[in-house]
Amino acid sequence: MSQKEPDFWVLEYVTITQDPRTGLVVAIGGTERAADILQRTGFLSAPGPRGDYHRLPHALPFEEQRLKATAASHALLTTGHSVHLDPALNTLATPDGERDAALRYLAQLAERTFAAKTSSEVAEVLTEIAAPVHGLLPLVREVVVRAWNAAIRQDAHGEEAGPVARLGDTTDSLSHAAYLIHLARDHIASTPREPAAPSLPPSPAPARRTP
C-alpha cells in the first residue's frame, strides 16, 4: 500500500541568507505574519520579480547584519515558522568551528598516511589532496586566486606590486604540484601487488626401515 505524501506549506518557509551578487542580507518566503516579524526586527520590504521579499538596509556593517539576521531567525522560530539561517550569519554558531574541523581533517589524513599498509590506501590519501575538483590543493589554489584578485582590486594605484604579482605566480605552482601528486597517485594505484610466495608442497615422510 503506497503512503500518501504529507502536505508541506512551502510558502511558510523562510530562508535568510546573504545574496552573493549584491551582498545584501535577504529573507525569502513566509506568510504575512512572518513579514510582520521581519519588519519588526529591522528588515525592509522590497519588490522582486516573483513578489515581495525582505532585506536589511544597504551599507549595514556585517556584524550588525549578523545580529539582525539571528534575531529575526529566532523570533520566527519562536512563533512556529520554519527558518533556514545561513550559518555565516548566525552569531550563535561556535567560533572557528569550521577551522577546527579542517584541522582535524588534515590531522586524520596524516594519521591515515602513517598507518597505510597498502598502495591503495596511500593512493586514497593522495586523491584527497590532489583530486581535480574537491582536492585540498585545488581548493587552496582557488582561495589564493581570489585573494590575488582582491589585492589587485584594492590597490589604489591599480598596479600589481612585486609581492602581489608573485602571489599570482604561486597559483601556477599549486596547480603543478597538484598535477604531480595526481600522477604519483595514478602510478601508485596502478602498481600491481607483489604476488604471494608460492607455498611449497609438504616434504614426503621418511621411509621407515624394516627390522
N, CA, C and O of each residue as an XYZ file, in Angstrom:
844
protein
N       0.850     -1.199      0.000
C       0.000      0.000      0.000
C       0.879      1.240      0.000
O       1.717      1.417      0.884
N       0.684      2.096     -0.995
C       1.511      3.304     -1.092
C       1.047      4.339     -0.083
O      -0.147      4.532      0.146
N       2.033      4.997      0.511
C       1.714      6.018      1.508
C       1.536      7.364      0.823
O       2.236      7.686     -0.137
N       0.604      8.134      1.322
C       0.349      9.470      0.779
C       1.412     10.432      1.269
O       1.764     10.439      2.449
N       1.923     11.250      0.349
C       2.918     12.243      0.732
C       2.284     13.284      1.657
O       1.147     13.699      1.433
N       3.018     13.709      2.705
C       2.456     14.721      3.608
C       2.344     16.071      2.918
O       3.034     16.340      1.935
N       1.472     16.912      3.441
C       1.302     18.262      2.908
C       2.297     19.197      3.574
O       2.348     19.298      4.800
N       3.091     19.882      2.753
C       4.043     20.854      3.266
C       3.601     22.244      2.820
O       3.264     22.466      1.657
N       3.613     23.165      3.768
C       3.278     24.547      3.452
C       4.572     25.268      3.088
O       5.175     25.965      3.903
N       4.979     25.070      1.817
C       6.285     25.565      1.388
C       6.389     27.074      1.552
O       7.449     27.578      1.922
N       5.331     27.792      1.290
C       5.384     29.247      1.351
C       5.616     29.755      2.764
O       5.961     30.924      2.942
N       5.437     28.912      3.774
C       5.664     29.348      5.143
C       7.139     29.231      5.536
O       7.535     29.707      6.599
N       7.948     28.604      4.690
C       9.375     28.510      4.977
C      10.041     29.847      4.690
O       9.718     30.520      3.712
N      10.979     30.222      5.559
C      11.715     31.482      5.384
C      13.202     31.154      5.291
O      13.743     30.446      6.140
N      13.837     31.658      4.286
C      15.281     31.499      4.110
C      15.941     32.857      4.277
O      15.597     33.813      3.581
N      16.890     32.939      5.202
C      17.634     34.186      5.428
C      19.079     33.932      5.053
O      19.753     33.101      5.662
N      19.547     34.645      4.057
C      20.898     34.426      3.566
C      21.451     35.709      2.979
O      20.728     36.695      2.839
N      22.746     35.702      2.629
C      23.379     36.863      2.017
C      23.508     36.630      0.524
O      24.120     35.656      0.085
N      22.927     37.527     -0.248
C      22.983     37.409     -1.695
C      24.428     37.612     -2.158
O      25.008     38.662     -1.883
N      25.033     36.625     -2.863
C      26.448     36.746     -3.239
C      26.724     37.861     -4.241
O      27.844     38.367     -4.300
N      25.724     38.255     -5.029
C      25.950     39.277     -6.055
C      25.926     40.676     -5.477
O      26.775     41.501     -5.814
N      24.953     40.957     -4.601
C      24.804     42.312     -4.062
C      25.353     42.471     -2.653
O      25.608     43.590     -2.207
N      25.539     41.351     -1.945
C      25.994     41.434     -0.557
C      24.880     41.739      0.424
O      25.127     41.835      1.627
N      23.652     41.893     -0.069
C      22.534     42.191      0.823
C      22.073     40.939      1.550
O      22.103     39.840      0.995
N      21.646     41.110      2.792
C      21.042     40.009      3.541
C      19.549     40.030      3.240
O      18.862     41.011      3.523
N      19.055     38.936      2.664
C      17.670     38.884      2.211
C      16.935     37.762      2.925
O      17.530     36.763      3.331
N      15.622     37.949      3.069
C      14.737     36.934      3.633
C      13.672     36.635      2.591
O      12.956     37.535      2.151
N      13.567     35.377      2.198
C      12.649     34.982      1.132
C      11.669     33.970      1.690
O      12.036     33.057      2.429
N      10.391     34.159      1.309
C       9.351     33.234      1.738
C       8.655     33.741      2.991
O       8.993     34.789      3.541
N       7.673     32.961      3.421
C       6.962     33.330      4.633
C       5.598     33.927      4.369
O       5.290     34.353      3.256
N       4.789     33.949      5.408
C       3.430     34.486      5.338
C       3.437     35.956      5.759
O       4.486     36.531      6.048
N       2.253     36.540      5.784
C       2.141     37.937      6.233
C       2.579     38.070      7.690
O       3.150     39.086      8.086
N       2.308     37.044      8.473
C       2.750     37.080      9.872
C       4.274     37.092      9.951
O       4.852     37.805     10.771
N       4.919     36.303      9.101
C       6.382     36.300      9.069
C       6.906     37.647      8.594
O       7.915     38.135      9.104
N       6.228     38.254      7.618
C       6.641     39.567      7.128
C       6.587     40.605      8.234
O       7.460     41.469      8.320
N       5.579     40.530      9.071
C       5.463     41.473     10.187
C       6.629     41.302     11.161
O       7.179     42.287     11.652
N       7.007     40.044     11.442
C       8.132     39.792     12.358
C       9.433     40.298     11.753
O      10.238     40.920     12.446
N       9.643     40.039     10.476
C      10.865     40.510      9.819
C      10.976     42.025      9.863
O      12.051     42.566     10.121
N       9.864     42.709      9.611
C       9.895     44.177      9.616
C      10.141     44.723     11.023
O      10.773     45.768     11.179
N       9.649     44.029     12.039
C       9.885     44.484     13.411
C      11.307     44.205     13.876
O      11.754     44.773     14.873
N      12.023     43.335     13.163
C      13.412     43.048     13.537
C      14.424     43.718     12.599
O      15.598     43.347     12.584
N      13.965     44.707     11.816
C      14.903     45.522     11.045
C      14.923     45.288      9.556
O      15.651     45.986      8.849
N      14.150     44.326      9.034
C      14.119     44.075      7.601
C      13.150     45.025      6.907
O      12.167     45.474      7.497
N      13.442     45.315      5.664
C      12.606     46.193      4.852
C      11.957     45.381      3.741
O      12.575     44.479      3.176
N      10.699     45.710      3.432
C      10.020     45.051      2.334
C      10.478     45.655      1.010
O      10.623     46.872      0.897
N      10.706     44.811      0.017
C      11.174     45.286     -1.287
C      10.503     44.471     -2.384
O      10.295     43.269     -2.219
N      10.157     45.111     -3.511
C       9.524     44.369     -4.611
C      10.548     43.541     -5.369
O      11.670     43.992     -5.604
N      10.163     42.334     -5.750
C      11.047     41.456     -6.517
C      10.343     40.931     -7.746
O       9.133     41.111     -7.880
N      11.068     40.282     -8.654
C      10.452     39.773     -9.886
C       9.395     38.707     -9.633
O       8.515     38.499    -10.468
N       9.473     38.022     -8.481
C       8.487     36.981     -8.161
C       7.704     37.312     -6.904
O       7.258     36.419     -6.184
N       7.540     38.591     -6.648
C       6.810     39.017     -5.470
C       7.715     39.711     -4.468
O       8.933     39.750     -4.639
N       7.117     40.252     -3.436
C       7.884     40.984     -2.434
C       8.788     40.043     -1.636
O       8.475     38.872     -1.420
N       9.898     40.594     -1.217
C      10.804     39.892     -0.315
C      11.276     40.909      0.718
O      10.860     42.067      0.683
N      12.133     40.488      1.630
C      12.626     41.388      2.670
C      14.151     41.408      2.644
O      14.789     40.411      2.308
N      14.713     42.528      2.993
C      16.170     42.682      3.034
C      16.533     43.657      4.140
O      15.717     44.467      4.579
N      17.786     43.555      4.578
C      18.300     44.538      5.527
C      18.750     45.784      4.771
O      19.012     45.702      3.570
N      18.848     46.929      5.433
C      19.236     48.170      4.750
C      20.617     48.072      4.121
O      21.460     47.288      4.556
N      20.834     48.881      3.089
C      22.140     48.957      2.441
C      23.187     49.500      3.428
O      22.859     50.177      4.402
N      24.447     49.182      3.142
C      25.603     49.727      3.874
C      25.565     49.418      5.370
O      26.142     50.154      6.170
N      24.897     48.346      5.744
C      24.871     47.942      7.151
C      26.125     47.119      7.432
O      26.417     46.187      6.683
N      26.878     47.438      8.496
C      28.075     46.639      8.804
C      27.726     45.158      8.935
O      26.631     44.802      9.369
N      28.677     44.299      8.552
C      28.400     42.868      8.503
C      28.017     42.316      9.866
O      27.111     41.487      9.953
N      28.676     42.749     10.927
C      28.344     42.229     12.254
C      26.923     42.619     12.654
O      26.228     41.847     13.314
N      26.493     43.816     12.254
C      25.114     44.219     12.558
C      24.135     43.411     11.703
O      23.039     43.081     12.155
N      24.527     43.099     10.481
C      23.698     42.232      9.653
C      23.508     40.876     10.326
O      22.399     40.343     10.357
N      24.590     40.322     10.863
C      24.511     39.027     11.525
C      23.600     39.081     12.748
O      22.803     38.171     12.975
N      23.721     40.155     13.536
C      22.888     40.301     14.728
C      21.409     40.358     14.375
O      20.584     39.694     15.004
N      21.079     41.161     13.357
C      19.681     41.315     12.970
C      19.144     40.026     12.340
O      18.001     39.643     12.589
N      19.960     39.363     11.532
C      19.517     38.118     10.906
C      19.269     37.035     11.959
O      18.285     36.300     11.877
N      20.165     36.938     12.948
C      19.994     35.949     14.013
C      18.756     36.260     14.847
O      17.992     35.357     15.187
N      18.555     37.542     15.177
C      17.381     37.932     15.965
C      16.095     37.620     15.213
O      15.140     37.114     15.803
N      16.060     37.917     13.909
C      14.864     37.641     13.113
C      14.600     36.141     13.042
O      13.456     35.698     13.139
N      15.663     35.367     12.872
C      15.511     33.919     12.792
C      14.892     33.344     14.060
O      13.980     32.520     13.991
N      15.384     33.776     15.209
C      14.865     33.244     16.468
C      13.454     33.750     16.752
O      12.649     33.029     17.341
N      13.151     34.961     16.347
C      11.784     35.463     16.512
C      10.809     34.653     15.667
O       9.697     34.365     16.107
N      11.220     34.284     14.457
C      10.371     33.464     13.592
C      10.208     32.053     14.149
O       9.113     31.491     14.131
N      11.315     31.485     14.646
C      11.254     30.127     15.192
C      10.338     30.040     16.399
O       9.593     29.071     16.548
N      10.387     31.038     17.256
C       9.568     31.003     18.475
C       8.079     31.141     18.170
O       7.244     30.812     19.013
N       7.739     31.622     16.976
C       6.326     31.734     16.603
C       5.892     30.614     15.682
O       4.810     30.670     15.098
N       6.734     29.588     15.546
C       6.330     28.391     14.818
C       6.700     28.345     13.357
O       6.284     27.421     12.658
N       7.463     29.303     12.864
C       7.862     29.289     11.463
C       9.094     28.395     11.266
O       9.905     28.219     12.175
N       9.207     27.845     10.077
C      10.393     27.077      9.708
C      11.376     28.028      9.039
O      11.023     28.746      8.103
N      12.612     28.026      9.528
C      13.597     29.007      9.066
C      14.905     28.312      8.732
O      15.362     27.436      9.467
N      15.498     28.708      7.623
C      16.887     28.357      7.338
C      17.706     29.627      7.418
O      17.475     30.571      6.662
N      18.666     29.654      8.335
C      19.553     30.800      8.503
C      20.937     30.408      8.015
O      21.502     29.411      8.464
N      21.478     31.191      7.103
C      22.832     30.966      6.616
C      23.780     30.881      7.815
O      23.817     31.808      8.624
N      24.554     29.784      7.951
C      25.460     29.656      9.100
C      26.417     30.834      9.252
O      26.812     31.162     10.370
N      26.799     31.480      8.139
C      27.715     32.624      8.218
C      27.068     33.821      8.897
O      27.764     34.730      9.350
N      25.725     33.829      8.971
C      25.008     34.951      9.602
C      24.595     34.633     11.041
O      24.044     35.490     11.733
N      24.853     33.426     11.485
C      24.407     33.003     12.813
C      25.441     33.405     13.861
O      26.537     32.847     13.906
N      25.087     34.373     14.699
C      26.032     34.838     15.726
C      26.182     33.831     16.853
O      27.099     33.952     17.664
N      25.303     32.840     16.922
C      25.390     31.834     17.984
C      26.182     30.612     17.569
O      26.339     29.677     18.355
N      26.689     30.606     16.332
C      27.492     29.474     15.880
C      28.811     29.438     16.642
O      29.311     30.472     17.086
N      29.364     28.251     16.787
C      30.628     28.095     17.506
C      31.761     28.789     16.760
O      31.975     28.493     15.584
N      32.496     29.702     17.397
C      33.596     30.377     16.701
C      34.651     29.379     16.233
O      35.010     28.444     16.949
N      35.135     29.603     15.013
C      36.208     28.794     14.436
C      35.842     27.317     14.325
O      36.727     26.465     14.244
N      34.547     27.009     14.321
C      34.146     25.614     14.230
C      34.606     24.965     12.941
O      35.091     23.833     12.954
N      34.461     25.665     11.831
C      34.869     25.101     10.549
C      36.389     24.977     10.475
O      36.905     24.013      9.908
N      37.106     25.938     11.040
C      38.563     25.872     11.025
C      39.041     24.674     11.841
O      39.947     23.956     11.418
N      38.439     24.457     13.006
C      38.808     23.310     13.826
C      38.524     21.998     13.094
O      39.307     21.052     13.174
N      37.398     21.950     12.383
C      37.068     20.743     11.626
C      38.098     20.502     10.519
O      38.481     19.361     10.263
N      38.548     21.587      9.861
C      39.558     21.439      8.808
C      40.875     20.935      9.379
O      41.543     20.104      8.763
N      41.253     21.435     10.558
C      42.493     20.975     11.176
C      42.401     19.506     11.575
O      43.366     18.756     11.427
N      41.250     19.102     12.079
C      41.071     17.687     12.428
C      41.149     16.810     11.187
O      41.710     15.714     11.228
N      40.587     17.292     10.087
C      40.620     16.541      8.837
C      42.055     16.347      8.353
O      42.425     15.250      7.934
N      42.865     17.408      8.408
C      44.264     17.298      7.995
C      45.030     16.346      8.909
O      45.856     15.562      8.441
N      44.757     16.414     10.206
C      45.426     15.501     11.138
C      45.048     14.048     10.840
O      45.891     13.156     10.933
N      43.787     13.810     10.482
C      43.355     12.456     10.154
C      44.035     11.947      8.885
O      44.381     10.770      8.789
N      44.228     12.855      7.897
C      44.938     12.446      6.684
C      46.366     12.026      7.007
O      46.860     11.027      6.483
N      47.032     12.797      7.877
C      48.394     12.447      8.265
C      48.423     11.091      8.970
O      49.328     10.290      8.732
N      47.448     10.830      9.829
C      47.397      9.544     10.538
C      47.129      8.392      9.565
O      47.711      7.314      9.695
N      46.248      8.625      8.596
C      45.955      7.588      7.606
C      47.197      7.257      6.777
O      47.452      6.095      6.460
N      47.972      8.303      6.429
C      49.186      8.079      5.652
C      50.195      7.271      6.459
O      50.818      6.345      5.939
N      50.353      7.627      7.725
C      51.311      6.930      8.577
C      50.916      5.472      8.776
O      51.774      4.593      8.864
N      49.607      5.221      8.847
C      49.130      3.868      9.127
C      48.893      3.046      7.863
O      48.517      1.877      7.951
N      49.110      3.644      6.676
C      48.818      2.936      5.422
C      49.690      1.689      5.292
O      50.898      1.737      5.524
N      49.075      0.596      4.925
C      49.795     -0.671      4.752
C      49.773     -1.161      3.314
O      50.504     -2.091      2.972
N      48.950     -0.554      2.462
C      48.865     -0.960      1.062
C      48.985      0.259      0.170
O      48.765      1.387      0.609
N      49.338      0.023     -1.095
C      49.449      1.124     -2.052
C      48.098      1.790     -2.292
O      48.041      2.996     -2.530
N      47.019      1.028     -2.235
C      45.692      1.618     -2.457
C      45.334      2.603     -1.351
O      44.689      3.618     -1.615
N      45.743      2.317     -0.114
C      45.469      3.246      0.989
C      46.253      4.540      0.809
O      45.733      5.617      1.099
N      47.509      4.454      0.330
C      48.289      5.662      0.046
C      47.637      6.449     -1.087
O      47.551      7.675     -1.022
N      47.177      5.744     -2.130
C      46.535      6.411     -3.260
C      45.268      7.141     -2.833
O      44.963      8.207     -3.367
N      44.529      6.586     -1.881
C      43.315      7.240     -1.398
C      43.638      8.578     -0.743
O      42.919      9.558     -0.937
N      44.715      8.618      0.030
C      45.102      9.870      0.678
C      45.544     10.895     -0.360
O      45.184     12.068     -0.264
N      46.320     10.461     -1.349
C      46.765     11.385     -2.392
C      45.591     11.905     -3.207
O      45.627     13.035     -3.695
N      44.550     11.094     -3.358
C      43.344     11.562     -4.048
C      42.694     12.698     -3.267
O      42.248     13.683     -3.856
N      42.640     12.564     -1.953
C      42.068     13.633     -1.123
C      42.840     14.938     -1.299
O      42.263     16.023     -1.222
N      44.143     14.828     -1.536
C      44.983     16.025     -1.641
C      44.870     16.674     -3.016
O      44.803     17.899     -3.117
N      44.850     15.860     -4.085
C      45.030     16.422     -5.427
C      43.873     16.161     -6.377
O      44.023     16.395     -7.577
N      42.736     15.690     -5.904
C      41.600     15.481     -6.803
C      41.267     16.785     -7.532
O      41.281     17.849     -6.913
N      40.969     16.725     -8.831
C      40.847     17.948     -9.628
C      39.839     18.966     -9.117
O      40.087     20.166     -9.228
N      38.722     18.536     -8.567
C      37.678     19.489     -8.161
C      37.691     19.723     -6.657
O      37.765     20.866     -6.205
N      37.619     18.651     -5.885
C      37.468     18.786     -4.434
C      38.738     18.446     -3.666
O      38.691     18.305     -2.444
N      39.859     18.311     -4.341
C      41.117     18.057     -3.635
C      41.571     19.271     -2.848
O      41.184     20.402     -3.143
N      42.403     19.020     -1.838
C      42.851     20.112     -0.979
C      43.654     21.157     -1.747
O      43.419     22.355     -1.584
N      44.593     20.723     -2.578
C      45.419     21.692     -3.288
C      44.619     22.537     -4.276
O      44.813     23.752     -4.298
N      43.727     21.965     -5.101
C      42.899     22.816     -5.959
C      42.047     23.818     -5.186
O      41.846     24.945     -5.638
N      41.541     23.405     -4.010
C      40.751     24.340     -3.204
C      41.624     25.468     -2.645
O      41.208     26.626     -2.617
N      42.842     25.119     -2.199
C      43.767     26.155     -1.721
C      44.114     27.111     -2.849
O      44.183     28.322     -2.642
N      44.335     26.567     -4.048
C      44.639     27.424     -5.195
C      43.504     28.406     -5.458
O      43.751     29.573     -5.764
N      42.247     27.935     -5.341
C      41.099     28.817     -5.566
C      41.094     29.970     -4.561
O      40.783     31.107     -4.916
N      41.441     29.670     -3.301
C      41.499     30.725     -2.284
C      42.585     31.739     -2.633
O      42.368     32.946     -2.525
N      43.757     31.250     -3.053
C      44.866     32.149     -3.397
C      44.499     33.014     -4.596
O      44.815     34.204     -4.613
N      43.843     32.441     -5.594
C      43.418     33.217     -6.765
C      42.486     34.347     -6.354
O      42.627     35.476     -6.823
N      41.534     34.042     -5.476
C      40.585     35.077     -5.042
C      41.289     36.156     -4.221
O      40.977     37.340     -4.343
N      42.239     35.739     -3.386
C      42.985     36.723     -2.604
C      43.823     37.601     -3.529
O      43.923     38.807     -3.303
N      44.409     37.034     -4.539
C      45.201     37.784     -5.523
C      44.334     38.813     -6.234
O      44.715     39.977     -6.361
N      43.153     38.373     -6.702
C      42.244     39.300     -7.386
C      41.772     40.416     -6.458
O      41.661     41.570     -6.871
N      41.494     40.066     -5.198
C      41.051     41.086     -4.240
C      42.159     42.091     -3.972
O      41.894     43.287     -3.852
N      43.409     41.616     -3.877
C      44.530     42.528     -3.627
C      44.713     43.494     -4.794
O      45.027     44.667     -4.587
N      44.518     43.004     -6.020
C      44.642     43.873     -7.194
C      43.543     44.931     -7.193
O      43.800     46.101     -7.476
N      42.302     44.510     -6.868
C      41.189     45.469     -6.866
C      41.380     46.559     -5.827
O      40.993     47.706     -6.051
N      41.973     46.212     -4.696
C      42.111     47.168     -3.606
C      43.361     48.030     -3.712
O      43.566     48.932     -2.900
N      44.193     47.757     -4.705
C      45.400     48.558     -4.898
C      44.996     49.929     -5.421
O      44.422     50.035     -6.505
N      45.287     50.972     -4.664
C      44.870     52.327     -5.026
C      45.487     52.778     -6.341
O      44.876     53.575     -7.053
N      46.660     52.304     -6.682
C      47.350     52.728     -7.902
C      46.994     51.867     -9.100
O      47.384     52.180    -10.225
N      46.261     50.792     -8.875
C      45.882     49.937     -9.982
C      47.029     49.156    -10.570
O      46.917     48.662    -11.692
N      48.116     49.025     -9.863
C      49.264     48.289    -10.358
C      49.599     47.161     -9.389
O      49.402     47.274     -8.179
N      50.102     46.092     -9.945
C      50.483     44.950     -9.114
C      51.859     45.196     -8.512
O      52.845     45.323     -9.237
N      51.924     45.261     -7.207
C      53.221     45.348     -6.545
C      53.927     44.006     -6.689
O      53.294     42.988     -6.971
N      55.260     44.014     -6.491
C      56.037     42.803     -6.659
C      55.510     41.619     -5.889
O      55.296     40.562     -6.483
N      55.287     41.748     -4.568
C      54.785     40.601     -3.803
C      53.418     40.128     -4.279
O      53.145     38.928     -4.275
N      52.549     41.061     -4.694
C      51.221     40.660     -5.165
C      51.343     39.890     -6.474
O      50.642     38.900     -6.681
N      52.240     40.347     -7.367
C      52.453     39.634     -8.625
C      52.974     38.226     -8.364
O      52.555     37.274     -9.023
N      53.882     38.092     -7.409
C      54.404     36.757     -7.089
C      53.338     35.875     -6.453
O      53.384     34.651     -6.572
N      52.364     36.511     -5.768
C      51.250     35.734     -5.239
C      50.497     35.063     -6.376
O      50.058     33.919     -6.249
N      50.349     35.777     -7.490
C      49.714     35.167     -8.649
C      50.522     34.011     -9.201
O      49.961     33.021     -9.671
N      51.851     34.136     -9.145
C      52.702     33.058     -9.658
C      52.532     31.772     -8.855
O      52.690     30.676     -9.393
N      52.211     31.903     -7.576
C      52.067     30.705     -6.742
C      50.891     29.847     -7.180
O      50.867     28.644     -6.919
N      49.905     30.466     -7.853
C      48.767     29.665     -8.299
C      49.209     28.623     -9.320
O      48.707     27.499     -9.325
N      50.164     29.004    -10.197
C      50.693     28.025    -11.155
C      51.455     26.912    -10.428
O      51.374     25.740    -10.793
N      52.199     27.312     -9.386
C      52.951     26.305     -8.628
C      52.014     25.316     -7.946
O      52.290     24.117     -7.904
N      50.904     25.821     -7.412
C      49.945     24.934     -6.756
C      49.301     23.989     -7.770
O      49.091     22.811     -7.481
N      48.988     24.512     -8.962
C      48.409     23.653     -9.997
C      49.396     22.565    -10.412
O      49.019     21.408    -10.597
N      50.670     22.953    -10.557
C      51.683     21.977    -10.966
C      51.890     20.926     -9.878
O      52.047     19.742    -10.177
N      51.889     21.363     -8.604
C      52.052     20.409     -7.505
C      50.890     19.421     -7.474
O      51.097     18.225     -7.270
N      49.669     19.917     -7.678
C      48.507     19.023     -7.699
C      48.611     18.035     -8.851
O      48.253     16.866     -8.708
N      49.103     18.507     -9.995
C      49.270     17.634    -11.169
C      50.277     16.517    -10.872
O      50.023     15.352    -11.177
N      51.423     16.876    -10.274
C      52.449     15.874     -9.980
C      51.952     14.858     -8.952
O      52.208     13.660     -9.081
N      51.247     15.338     -7.937
C      50.723     14.422     -6.920
C      49.691     13.490     -7.545
O      49.628     12.307     -7.210
N      48.884     14.032     -8.456
C      47.876     13.190     -9.107
C      48.546     12.130     -9.982
O      48.073     10.995    -10.047
N      49.649     12.493    -10.661
C      50.394     11.499    -11.436
C      50.928     10.389    -10.529
O      50.835      9.204    -10.848
N      51.493     10.808     -9.386
C      52.010      9.820     -8.434
C      50.886      8.932     -7.920
O      51.064      7.726     -7.748
N      49.733      9.534     -7.678
C      48.586      8.760     -7.197
C      48.182      7.708     -8.231
O      47.932      6.555     -7.880
N      48.118      8.107     -9.514
C      47.750      7.151    -10.560
C      48.769      6.013    -10.659
O      48.405      4.854    -10.855
N      50.060      6.369    -10.521
C      51.102      5.344    -10.599
C      50.984      4.361     -9.429
O      51.076      3.147     -9.611
N      50.778      4.908     -8.227
C      50.668      4.040     -7.048
C      49.430      3.149     -7.145
O      49.469      1.967     -6.803
N      48.319      3.749     -7.624
C      47.077      2.981     -7.702
C      47.158      1.860     -8.727
O      46.475      0.845     -8.596
N      48.013      2.045     -9.776
C      48.114      1.025    -10.824
C      49.236      0.034    -10.585
O      49.401     -0.916    -11.351
N      50.022      0.247     -9.513
C      51.122     -0.675     -9.230
C      50.570     -2.020     -8.780
O      49.843     -2.084     -7.789
N      50.903     -3.099     -9.490
C      50.369     -4.403     -9.070
C      50.970     -4.831     -7.742
O      52.129     -4.547     -7.439
N      50.175     -5.499     -6.984
C      50.665     -6.013     -5.708
C      51.648     -7.149     -5.954
O      51.526     -7.881     -6.936
N      52.617     -7.296     -5.066
C      53.577     -8.384     -5.193
C      52.862     -9.708     -4.946
O      52.149     -9.858     -3.953
N      53.054    -10.670     -5.853
C      52.369    -11.957     -5.638
C      52.900    -12.654     -4.385
O      54.081    -12.577     -4.049
N      52.013    -13.308     -3.741
C      52.413    -14.028     -2.530
C      53.353    -15.170     -2.899
O      53.212    -15.789     -3.954
N      54.298    -15.436     -2.033
C      55.261    -16.516     -2.291
C      54.514    -17.842     -2.387
O      53.680    -18.154     -1.537
N      54.820    -18.630     -3.438
C      54.093    -19.909     -3.579
C      54.404    -20.838     -2.414
O      55.534    -20.911     -1.930
N      53.391    -21.527     -1.991
C      53.580    -22.462     -0.877
C      54.205    -23.752     -1.390
O      53.790    -24.285     -2.419
N      55.177    -24.237     -0.689
C      55.877    -25.461     -1.089
C      55.074    -26.679     -0.676
O      54.441    -26.675      0.379
N      55.091    -27.724     -1.496
C      54.362    -28.940     -1.092
C      55.036    -29.560      0.124
O      56.244    -29.412      0.307
N      54.289    -30.230      0.928
C      54.875    -30.843      2.131
C      55.920    -31.884      1.767
O      55.772    -32.635      0.802
N      56.966    -31.909      2.554
C      58.052    -32.886      2.311
C      57.536    -34.300      2.535
O      56.762    -34.541      3.461
N      57.966    -35.242      1.685
C      57.496    -36.624      1.910
C      58.029    -37.186      3.209
O      59.150    -36.890      3.623
N      57.237    -37.971      3.822
C      57.656    -38.570      5.101
C      58.796    -39.534      4.869
O      58.759    -40.274      3.886
N      59.813    -39.568      5.723
C      60.934    -40.505      5.534
C      60.465    -41.957      5.592
O      59.597    -42.325      6.383
N      61.070    -42.761      4.728
C      60.715    -44.181      4.665
C      61.094    -44.877      5.970
O      62.146    -44.607      6.548
N      60.250    -45.747      6.410
C      60.510    -46.466      7.649
C      61.346    -47.726      7.335
O      61.069    -48.455      6.383
N      62.355    -47.948      8.153
C      63.185    -49.137      7.977
C      62.486    -50.365      8.545
O      61.808    -50.327      9.572
N      62.686    -51.413      7.841
C      62.128    -52.682      8.355
C      63.197    -53.371      9.176
O      64.359    -53.372      8.770
N      62.876    -53.928     10.256
C      63.881    -54.599     11.089
C      64.406    -55.850     10.440
O      65.258    -56.531     11.011
